[in-house]
GROMACS .gro file of C-alpha atoms in nm:
model
  202
    1UNK     CA    1   3.019   4.022  -1.655
    2UNK     CA    2   2.805   3.735  -1.514
    3UNK     CA    3   3.042   3.701  -1.218
    4UNK     CA    4   3.015   4.073  -1.141
    5UNK     CA    5   2.636   4.065  -1.167
    6UNK     CA    6   2.615   3.761  -0.941
    7UNK     CA    7   2.841   3.934  -0.689
    8UNK     CA    8   2.616   4.241  -0.699
    9UNK     CA    9   2.316   4.018  -0.629
   10UNK     CA   10   2.477   3.834  -0.340
   11UNK     CA   11   2.403   4.082  -0.059
   12UNK     CA   12   2.027   4.112  -0.115
   13UNK     CA   13   1.995   3.740  -0.189
   14UNK     CA   14   2.172   3.656   0.138
   15UNK     CA   15   1.951   3.906   0.322
   16UNK     CA   16   1.647   3.743   0.163
   17UNK     CA   17   1.765   3.399   0.270
   18UNK     CA   18   1.800   3.525   0.627
   19UNK     CA   19   1.445   3.662   0.610
   20UNK     CA   20   1.310   3.329   0.482
   21UNK     CA   21   1.493   3.151   0.764
   22UNK     CA   22   1.322   3.383   1.013
   23UNK     CA   23   0.981   3.312   0.866
   24UNK     CA   24   1.023   2.935   0.854
   25UNK     CA   25   1.236   2.889   1.166
   26UNK     CA   26   1.008   3.037   1.428
   27UNK     CA   27   1.209   3.355   1.492
   28UNK     CA   28   1.079   3.604   1.746
   29UNK     CA   29   0.832   3.857   1.610
   30UNK     CA   30   0.965   4.211   1.632
   31UNK     CA   31   0.844   4.550   1.503
   32UNK     CA   32   1.089   4.506   1.214
   33UNK     CA   33   0.948   4.175   1.089
   34UNK     CA   34   0.589   4.167   1.220
   35UNK     CA   35   0.443   4.265   0.882
   36UNK     CA   36   0.611   3.967   0.717
   37UNK     CA   37   0.476   3.720   0.971
   38UNK     CA   38   0.127   3.869   0.937
   39UNK     CA   39   0.125   3.827   0.556
   40UNK     CA   40   0.421   3.614   0.447
   41UNK     CA   41   0.324   3.521   0.089
   42UNK     CA   42   0.422   3.847  -0.086
   43UNK     CA   43   0.768   3.865   0.075
   44UNK     CA   44   0.834   3.494   0.016
   45UNK     CA   45   0.740   3.526  -0.353
   46UNK     CA   46   0.948   3.842  -0.382
   47UNK     CA   47   1.261   3.689  -0.230
   48UNK     CA   48   1.245   3.369  -0.433
   49UNK     CA   49   1.169   3.542  -0.764
   50UNK     CA   50   1.427   3.819  -0.717
   51UNK     CA   51   1.693   3.558  -0.634
   52UNK     CA   52   1.618   3.353  -0.946
   53UNK     CA   53   1.588   3.667  -1.159
   54UNK     CA   54   1.922   3.805  -1.038
   55UNK     CA   55   2.130   3.489  -1.066
   56UNK     CA   56   1.976   3.338  -1.378
   57UNK     CA   57   1.963   3.673  -1.554
   58UNK     CA   58   2.338   3.717  -1.508
   59UNK     CA   59   2.404   3.425  -1.745
   60UNK     CA   60   2.208   3.598  -2.023
   61UNK     CA   61   2.511   3.827  -2.050
   62UNK     CA   62   2.752   3.536  -2.117
   63UNK     CA   63   2.759   3.555  -2.498
   64UNK     CA   64   2.960   3.238  -2.555
   65UNK     CA   65   2.735   3.033  -2.328
   66UNK     CA   66   2.425   3.165  -2.507
   67UNK     CA   67   2.559   3.087  -2.852
   68UNK     CA   68   2.635   2.729  -2.753
   69UNK     CA   69   2.298   2.682  -2.582
   70UNK     CA   70   2.044   2.896  -2.765
   71UNK     CA   71   1.758   2.673  -2.651
   72UNK     CA   72   1.864   2.726  -2.290
   73UNK     CA   73   1.859   3.102  -2.342
   74UNK     CA   74   1.499   3.091  -2.462
   75UNK     CA   75   1.378   2.862  -2.184
   76UNK     CA   76   1.562   3.067  -1.922
   77UNK     CA   77   1.418   3.384  -2.074
   78UNK     CA   78   1.063   3.260  -2.017
   79UNK     CA   79   1.142   3.183  -1.654
   80UNK     CA   80   1.308   3.523  -1.617
   81UNK     CA   81   0.999   3.700  -1.750
   82UNK     CA   82   0.779   3.516  -1.500
   83UNK     CA   83   1.013   3.578  -1.205
   84UNK     CA   84   1.070   3.941  -1.300
   85UNK     CA   85   0.700   4.018  -1.325
   86UNK     CA   86   0.622   3.845  -0.994
   87UNK     CA   87   0.914   4.025  -0.827
   88UNK     CA   88   0.792   4.363  -0.954
   89UNK     CA   89   0.428   4.302  -0.862
   90UNK     CA   90   0.506   4.163  -0.517
   91UNK     CA   91   0.735   4.460  -0.452
   92UNK     CA   92   0.458   4.699  -0.551
   93UNK     CA   93   0.209   4.513  -0.329
   94UNK     CA   94   0.442   4.528  -0.029
   95UNK     CA   95   0.500   4.900  -0.083
   96UNK     CA   96   0.129   4.974  -0.096
   97UNK     CA   97  -0.009   4.739   0.168
   98UNK     CA   98   0.257   4.647   0.424
   99UNK     CA   99   0.285   4.879   0.724
  100UNK     CA  100   0.591   5.098   0.672
  101UNK     CA  101   0.887   5.028   0.899
  102UNK     CA  102   1.068   5.304   1.080
  103UNK     CA  103   1.272   5.511   0.835
  104UNK     CA  104   1.047   5.449   0.535
  105UNK     CA  105   0.848   5.758   0.447
  106UNK     CA  106   0.624   5.882   0.168
  107UNK     CA  107   0.917   5.977  -0.055
  108UNK     CA  108   1.074   5.629  -0.045
  109UNK     CA  109   0.734   5.468  -0.101
  110UNK     CA  110   0.681   5.685  -0.407
  111UNK     CA  111   1.028   5.602  -0.540
  112UNK     CA  112   0.963   5.230  -0.496
  113UNK     CA  113   0.634   5.259  -0.681
  114UNK     CA  114   0.801   5.440  -0.970
  115UNK     CA  115   1.085   5.191  -1.012
  116UNK     CA  116   0.867   4.885  -0.946
  117UNK     CA  117   0.626   5.000  -1.216
  118UNK     CA  118   0.918   5.076  -1.450
  119UNK     CA  119   1.057   4.726  -1.398
  120UNK     CA  120   0.720   4.567  -1.472
  121UNK     CA  121   0.668   4.777  -1.786
  122UNK     CA  122   1.023   4.714  -1.910
  123UNK     CA  123   0.973   4.338  -1.894
  124UNK     CA  124   0.631   4.361  -2.062
  125UNK     CA  125   0.773   4.581  -2.339
  126UNK     CA  126   1.069   4.345  -2.380
  127UNK     CA  127   0.834   4.048  -2.412
  128UNK     CA  128   0.615   4.233  -2.663
  129UNK     CA  129   0.923   4.327  -2.868
  130UNK     CA  130   1.053   3.972  -2.897
  131UNK     CA  131   0.709   3.850  -3.001
  132UNK     CA  132   0.735   4.101  -3.289
  133UNK     CA  133   1.088   3.971  -3.363
  134UNK     CA  134   1.225   4.316  -3.276
  135UNK     CA  135   1.537   4.179  -3.109
  136UNK     CA  136   1.710   4.515  -3.057
  137UNK     CA  137   1.420   4.658  -2.858
  138UNK     CA  138   1.379   4.329  -2.674
  139UNK     CA  139   1.742   4.341  -2.563
  140UNK     CA  140   1.720   4.704  -2.455
  141UNK     CA  141   1.400   4.668  -2.251
  142UNK     CA  142   1.512   4.347  -2.084
  143UNK     CA  143   1.842   4.509  -1.986
  144UNK     CA  144   1.651   4.800  -1.830
  145UNK     CA  145   1.425   4.564  -1.636
  146UNK     CA  146   1.723   4.364  -1.515
  147UNK     CA  147   1.906   4.681  -1.410
  148UNK     CA  148   1.611   4.783  -1.193
  149UNK     CA  149   1.585   4.432  -1.052
  150UNK     CA  150   1.946   4.454  -0.932
  151UNK     CA  151   1.879   4.779  -0.749
  152UNK     CA  152   1.898   4.625  -0.401
  153UNK     CA  153   2.258   4.518  -0.460
  154UNK     CA  154   2.365   4.867  -0.563
  155UNK     CA  155   2.168   5.017  -0.274
  156UNK     CA  156   2.396   4.835  -0.033
  157UNK     CA  157   2.692   5.006  -0.204
  158UNK     CA  158   2.537   5.354  -0.207
  159UNK     CA  159   2.439   5.336   0.161
  160UNK     CA  160   2.763   5.186   0.293
  161UNK     CA  161   2.979   5.503   0.263
  162UNK     CA  162   2.706   5.709   0.433
  163UNK     CA  163   2.680   5.459   0.718
  164UNK     CA  164   3.058   5.453   0.764
  165UNK     CA  165   3.100   5.830   0.752
  166UNK     CA  166   2.777   5.962   0.901
  167UNK     CA  167   2.589   5.674   1.058
  168UNK     CA  168   2.247   5.528   0.986
  169UNK     CA  169   2.080   5.746   0.722
  170UNK     CA  170   1.761   5.927   0.811
  171UNK     CA  171   1.439   5.904   0.616
  172UNK     CA  172   1.524   6.161   0.347
  173UNK     CA  173   1.890   6.061   0.285
  174UNK     CA  174   1.793   5.694   0.274
  175UNK     CA  175   1.530   5.759   0.009
  176UNK     CA  176   1.780   5.953  -0.203
  177UNK     CA  177   2.051   5.690  -0.163
  178UNK     CA  178   1.813   5.414  -0.270
  179UNK     CA  179   1.691   5.618  -0.567
  180UNK     CA  180   2.053   5.687  -0.663
  181UNK     CA  181   2.124   5.313  -0.679
  182UNK     CA  182   1.843   5.252  -0.925
  183UNK     CA  183   1.953   5.551  -1.132
  184UNK     CA  184   2.313   5.426  -1.139
  185UNK     CA  185   2.200   5.085  -1.264
  186UNK     CA  186   1.978   5.238  -1.531
  187UNK     CA  187   2.254   5.476  -1.640
  188UNK     CA  188   2.493   5.183  -1.686
  189UNK     CA  189   2.228   4.990  -1.878
  190UNK     CA  190   2.159   5.287  -2.106
  191UNK     CA  191   2.531   5.333  -2.168
  192UNK     CA  192   2.563   4.969  -2.271
  193UNK     CA  193   2.254   4.992  -2.490
  194UNK     CA  194   2.370   5.306  -2.670
  195UNK     CA  195   2.740   5.220  -2.685
  196UNK     CA  196   2.673   4.927  -2.912
  197UNK     CA  197   2.391   4.680  -2.972
  198UNK     CA  198   2.374   4.460  -2.657
  199UNK     CA  199   2.513   4.117  -2.727
  200UNK     CA  200   2.207   3.926  -2.611
  201UNK     CA  201   2.057   3.661  -2.829
  202UNK     CA  202   1.687   3.597  -2.865
   0.00000   0.00000   0.00000
């Protein structure tokens, strides 16, 4: 499972690395990236934290590795909480305050606000649960937060067939395809949670 999760994270992480290279390498300013050059801190924090959250979080699903290194799991968990919260908050900030690029409308902005808030609350509820020693709820909420955090990887998969068959999606189809990716991830997470207790250690 960690290998599959890392593979799912690869596309958005690579895209984020390209964006960071643009910002630090003196790339030409275009209508597509002008908002990032004007206020780079939120997007830089978002890219770095999402990358750490995606890759490091994948290893929390390696049960054998966790059992052998329980201390590592706890230390990594603290870093994951920090990165996940910063990723969610920076994503919300960008949705609310960055100028919207072409193709991003009110519907997509609303969807991003819903899922960004859900990710933030899932991590907070997961943290609160583990502080109460409620490991089952901790596992469930952290899985939900991680599923939302991996949404960008699934979005690449939901949009690819449309692009190949129809072309670049318009504003409304793009919003639905991106929402579908988050829903797919959450559906898988809920299936794992309800199928059996998730095998995540505290």
